[in-house]
Amino acid sequence: MKEKLKDRLKQAMDYRNIKAVDLCERGDIPKSAMSYYMSGRSEPKSDRLYTIAKLLDVSEAWLLGYDVPMERSMEQKELDELTALTERIKKETEFRDLIVRINHLNPAQLDAVKNLLAAFPQ
């Protein structure tokens, strides 16, 4: 039998030692909406489900109660990074201009940029 989102949500929050209020603050989720999810009165739409799953580092399908591994796959984490990069490119003109300039570098110039970036911790 498929588990309920409210049960999986509580399980993931306990496992990650994250409180509902922390999810609300980090994910810009209204407390009333989180209360509805936690009580089982409603389930989040896909965009909010993605945010919650990403913050908890769990699979969206697992969170929905399906019999899949709890952890986000490496492929999903890579897609998360690409999604974040795309959103930043859309919102920040200066960042977008920088990415465009990097895209037009020749291999030697790109190596110089890589060496420069290696000096900065991630």
PDB file of C-alpha atoms in Angstrom:
ATOM      1  CA  MET A   1       0.000   0.000   0.000  1.00  0.00           C
ATOM      2  CA  LYS A   2       1.248   3.463  -0.902  1.00  0.00           C
ATOM      3  CA  GLU A   3       2.195   5.592   2.085  1.00  0.00           C
ATOM      4  CA  LYS A   4       0.707   9.039   2.510  1.00  0.00           C
ATOM      5  CA  LEU A   5       2.614  12.235   1.827  1.00  0.00           C
ATOM      6  CA  LYS A   6       2.005  13.502   5.364  1.00  0.00           C
ATOM      7  CA  ASP A   7       3.698  10.403   6.822  1.00  0.00           C
ATOM      8  CA  ARG A   8       6.633  10.572   4.439  1.00  0.00           C
ATOM      9  CA  LEU A   9       7.000  14.297   5.069  1.00  0.00           C
ATOM     10  CA  LYS A  10       7.202  13.743   8.826  1.00  0.00           C
ATOM     11  CA  GLN A  11       9.614  10.843   8.346  1.00  0.00           C
ATOM     12  CA  ALA A  12      11.945  12.893   6.144  1.00  0.00           C
ATOM     13  CA  MET A  13      11.811  15.875   8.487  1.00  0.00           C
ATOM     14  CA  ASP A  14      12.703  13.654  11.448  1.00  0.00           C
ATOM     15  CA  TYR A  15      15.470  11.949   9.478  1.00  0.00           C
ATOM     16  CA  ARG A  16      16.987  15.281   8.409  1.00  0.00           C
ATOM     17  CA  ASN A  17      16.250  16.911  11.780  1.00  0.00           C
ATOM     18  CA  ILE A  18      14.409  19.764  10.074  1.00  0.00           C
ATOM     19  CA  LYS A  19      11.337  21.456  11.522  1.00  0.00           C
ATOM     20  CA  ALA A  20       8.326  22.577   9.513  1.00  0.00           C
ATOM     21  CA  VAL A  21       9.089  26.207  10.282  1.00  0.00           C
ATOM     22  CA  ASP A  22      12.572  25.730   8.788  1.00  0.00           C
ATOM     23  CA  LEU A  23      11.075  24.355   5.571  1.00  0.00           C
ATOM     24  CA  CYS A  24       8.670  27.285   5.443  1.00  0.00           C
ATOM     25  CA  GLU A  25      11.465  29.826   5.823  1.00  0.00           C
ATOM     26  CA  ARG A  26      13.935  28.174   3.426  1.00  0.00           C
ATOM     27  CA  GLY A  27      11.334  27.300   0.821  1.00  0.00           C
ATOM     28  CA  ASP A  28       9.186  30.420   1.085  1.00  0.00           C
ATOM     29  CA  ILE A  29       6.218  28.225   1.950  1.00  0.00           C
ATOM     30  CA  PRO A  30       3.292  29.691   3.898  1.00  0.00           C
ATOM     31  CA  LYS A  31       2.928  28.111   7.345  1.00  0.00           C
ATOM     32  CA  SER A  32      -0.751  27.478   6.668  1.00  0.00           C
ATOM     33  CA  ALA A  33       0.114  25.466   3.544  1.00  0.00           C
ATOM     34  CA  MET A  34       2.695  23.421   5.450  1.00  0.00           C
ATOM     35  CA  SER A  35       0.103  22.756   8.139  1.00  0.00           C
ATOM     36  CA  TYR A  36      -2.268  21.409   5.474  1.00  0.00           C
ATOM     37  CA  TYR A  37       0.464  19.122   4.074  1.00  0.00           C
ATOM     38  CA  MET A  38       1.440  17.859   7.523  1.00  0.00           C
ATOM     39  CA  SER A  39      -2.169  17.116   8.468  1.00  0.00           C
ATOM     40  CA  GLY A  40      -2.954  15.416   5.172  1.00  0.00           C
ATOM     41  CA  ARG A  41      -5.678  17.917   4.264  1.00  0.00           C
ATOM     42  CA  SER A  42      -3.935  18.692   0.984  1.00  0.00           C
ATOM     43  CA  GLU A  43      -0.837  17.869  -1.013  1.00  0.00           C
ATOM     44  CA  PRO A  44       1.555  20.380  -2.543  1.00  0.00           C
ATOM     45  CA  LYS A  45       1.449  21.154  -6.246  1.00  0.00           C
ATOM     46  CA  SER A  46       4.450  20.052  -8.290  1.00  0.00           C
ATOM     47  CA  ASP A  47       6.544  23.202  -7.866  1.00  0.00           C
ATOM     48  CA  ARG A  48       6.177  23.212  -4.100  1.00  0.00           C
ATOM     49  CA  LEU A  49       6.670  19.437  -3.906  1.00  0.00           C
ATOM     50  CA  TYR A  50       9.955  19.926  -5.762  1.00  0.00           C
ATOM     51  CA  THR A  51      11.021  22.634  -3.299  1.00  0.00           C
ATOM     52  CA  ILE A  52      10.192  20.516  -0.259  1.00  0.00           C
ATOM     53  CA  ALA A  53      11.866  17.406  -1.670  1.00  0.00           C
ATOM     54  CA  LYS A  54      14.972  19.370  -2.593  1.00  0.00           C
ATOM     55  CA  LEU A  55      15.202  20.969   0.858  1.00  0.00           C
ATOM     56  CA  LEU A  56      14.830  17.556   2.495  1.00  0.00           C
ATOM     57  CA  ASP A  57      17.146  15.926  -0.075  1.00  0.00           C
ATOM     58  CA  VAL A  58      14.577  13.231  -0.859  1.00  0.00           C
ATOM     59  CA  SER A  59      12.971  11.974  -4.034  1.00  0.00           C
ATOM     60  CA  GLU A  60       9.664  13.592  -4.963  1.00  0.00           C
ATOM     61  CA  ALA A  61       8.256  10.157  -5.840  1.00  0.00           C
ATOM     62  CA  TRP A  62       9.305   8.798  -2.443  1.00  0.00           C
ATOM     63  CA  LEU A  63       7.723  11.793  -0.730  1.00  0.00           C
ATOM     64  CA  LEU A  64       4.480  11.041  -2.579  1.00  0.00           C
ATOM     65  CA  GLY A  65       4.537   7.539  -1.081  1.00  0.00           C
ATOM     66  CA  TYR A  66       5.861   5.464  -3.954  1.00  0.00           C
ATOM     67  CA  ASP A  67       8.151   2.491  -3.392  1.00  0.00           C
ATOM     68  CA  VAL A  68      11.365   4.127  -4.597  1.00  0.00           C
ATOM     69  CA  PRO A  69      14.604   5.032  -2.786  1.00  0.00           C
ATOM     70  CA  MET A  70      14.293   7.946  -0.373  1.00  0.00           C
ATOM     71  CA  GLU A  71      17.472   9.739  -1.441  1.00  0.00           C
ATOM     72  CA  ARG A  72      17.606  12.085  -4.421  1.00  0.00           C
ATOM     73  CA  SER A  73      19.639  10.515  -7.211  1.00  0.00           C
ATOM     74  CA  MET A  74      22.844  12.113  -8.448  1.00  0.00           C
ATOM     75  CA  GLU A  75      21.086  12.783 -11.754  1.00  0.00           C
ATOM     76  CA  GLN A  76      18.355  14.710  -9.930  1.00  0.00           C
ATOM     77  CA  LYS A  77      20.930  16.691  -7.957  1.00  0.00           C
ATOM     78  CA  GLU A  78      22.658  17.617 -11.228  1.00  0.00           C
ATOM     79  CA  LEU A  79      19.308  18.702 -12.676  1.00  0.00           C
ATOM     80  CA  ASP A  80      18.719  20.768  -9.517  1.00  0.00           C
ATOM     81  CA  GLU A  81      21.987  22.597 -10.179  1.00  0.00           C
ATOM     82  CA  LEU A  82      21.060  23.221 -13.815  1.00  0.00           C
ATOM     83  CA  THR A  83      17.632  24.472 -12.782  1.00  0.00           C
ATOM     84  CA  ALA A  84      19.173  26.870 -10.258  1.00  0.00           C
ATOM     85  CA  LEU A  85      21.658  28.067 -12.880  1.00  0.00           C
ATOM     86  CA  THR A  86      18.902  28.626 -15.430  1.00  0.00           C
ATOM     87  CA  GLU A  87      16.842  30.616 -12.936  1.00  0.00           C
ATOM     88  CA  ARG A  88      19.834  32.776 -12.048  1.00  0.00           C
ATOM     89  CA  ILE A  89      20.625  33.403 -15.714  1.00  0.00           C
ATOM     90  CA  LYS A  90      17.018  34.499 -16.259  1.00  0.00           C
ATOM     91  CA  LYS A  91      16.955  36.861 -13.271  1.00  0.00           C
ATOM     92  CA  GLU A  92      20.432  38.412 -13.158  1.00  0.00           C
ATOM     93  CA  THR A  93      21.589  40.341 -16.216  1.00  0.00           C
ATOM     94  CA  GLU A  94      25.175  40.697 -15.013  1.00  0.00           C
ATOM     95  CA  PHE A  95      25.433  36.955 -14.355  1.00  0.00           C
ATOM     96  CA  ARG A  96      23.901  36.166 -17.759  1.00  0.00           C
ATOM     97  CA  ASP A  97      26.423  38.457 -19.471  1.00  0.00           C
ATOM     98  CA  LEU A  98      29.252  36.699 -17.640  1.00  0.00           C
ATOM     99  CA  ILE A  99      28.021  33.269 -18.741  1.00  0.00           C
ATOM    100  CA  VAL A 100      27.750  34.458 -22.342  1.00  0.00           C
ATOM    101  CA  ARG A 101      31.325  35.764 -22.216  1.00  0.00           C
ATOM    102  CA  ILE A 102      32.585  32.479 -20.753  1.00  0.00           C
ATOM    103  CA  ASN A 103      30.774  30.585 -23.484  1.00  0.00           C
ATOM    104  CA  HIS A 104      32.760  32.482 -26.127  1.00  0.00           C
ATOM    105  CA  LEU A 105      36.210  31.883 -24.614  1.00  0.00           C
ATOM    106  CA  ASN A 106      38.772  29.851 -26.513  1.00  0.00           C
ATOM    107  CA  PRO A 107      40.240  26.763 -24.770  1.00  0.00           C
ATOM    108  CA  ALA A 108      43.316  28.610 -23.442  1.00  0.00           C
ATOM    109  CA  GLN A 109      41.180  31.407 -22.010  1.00  0.00           C
ATOM    110  CA  LEU A 110      38.805  28.876 -20.479  1.00  0.00           C
ATOM    111  CA  ASP A 111      41.751  27.128 -18.792  1.00  0.00           C
ATOM    112  CA  ALA A 112      42.847  30.474 -17.346  1.00  0.00           C
ATOM    113  CA  VAL A 113      39.356  31.014 -15.913  1.00  0.00           C
ATOM    114  CA  LYS A 114      39.347  27.467 -14.473  1.00  0.00           C
ATOM    115  CA  ASN A 115      42.704  28.117 -12.780  1.00  0.00           C
ATOM    116  CA  LEU A 116      41.410  31.381 -11.346  1.00  0.00           C
ATOM    117  CA  LEU A 117      38.239  29.702 -10.019  1.00  0.00           C
ATOM    118  CA  ALA A 118      40.305  26.909  -8.435  1.00  0.00           C
ATOM    119  CA  ALA A 119      41.637  29.513  -5.980  1.00  0.00           C
ATOM    120  CA  PHE A 120      38.123  30.088  -4.589  1.00  0.00           C
ATOM    121  CA  PRO A 121      36.705  27.497  -2.177  1.00  0.00           C
ATOM    122  CA  GLN A 122      33.233  26.187  -2.949  1.00  0.00           C
TER     123      GLN A 122
END
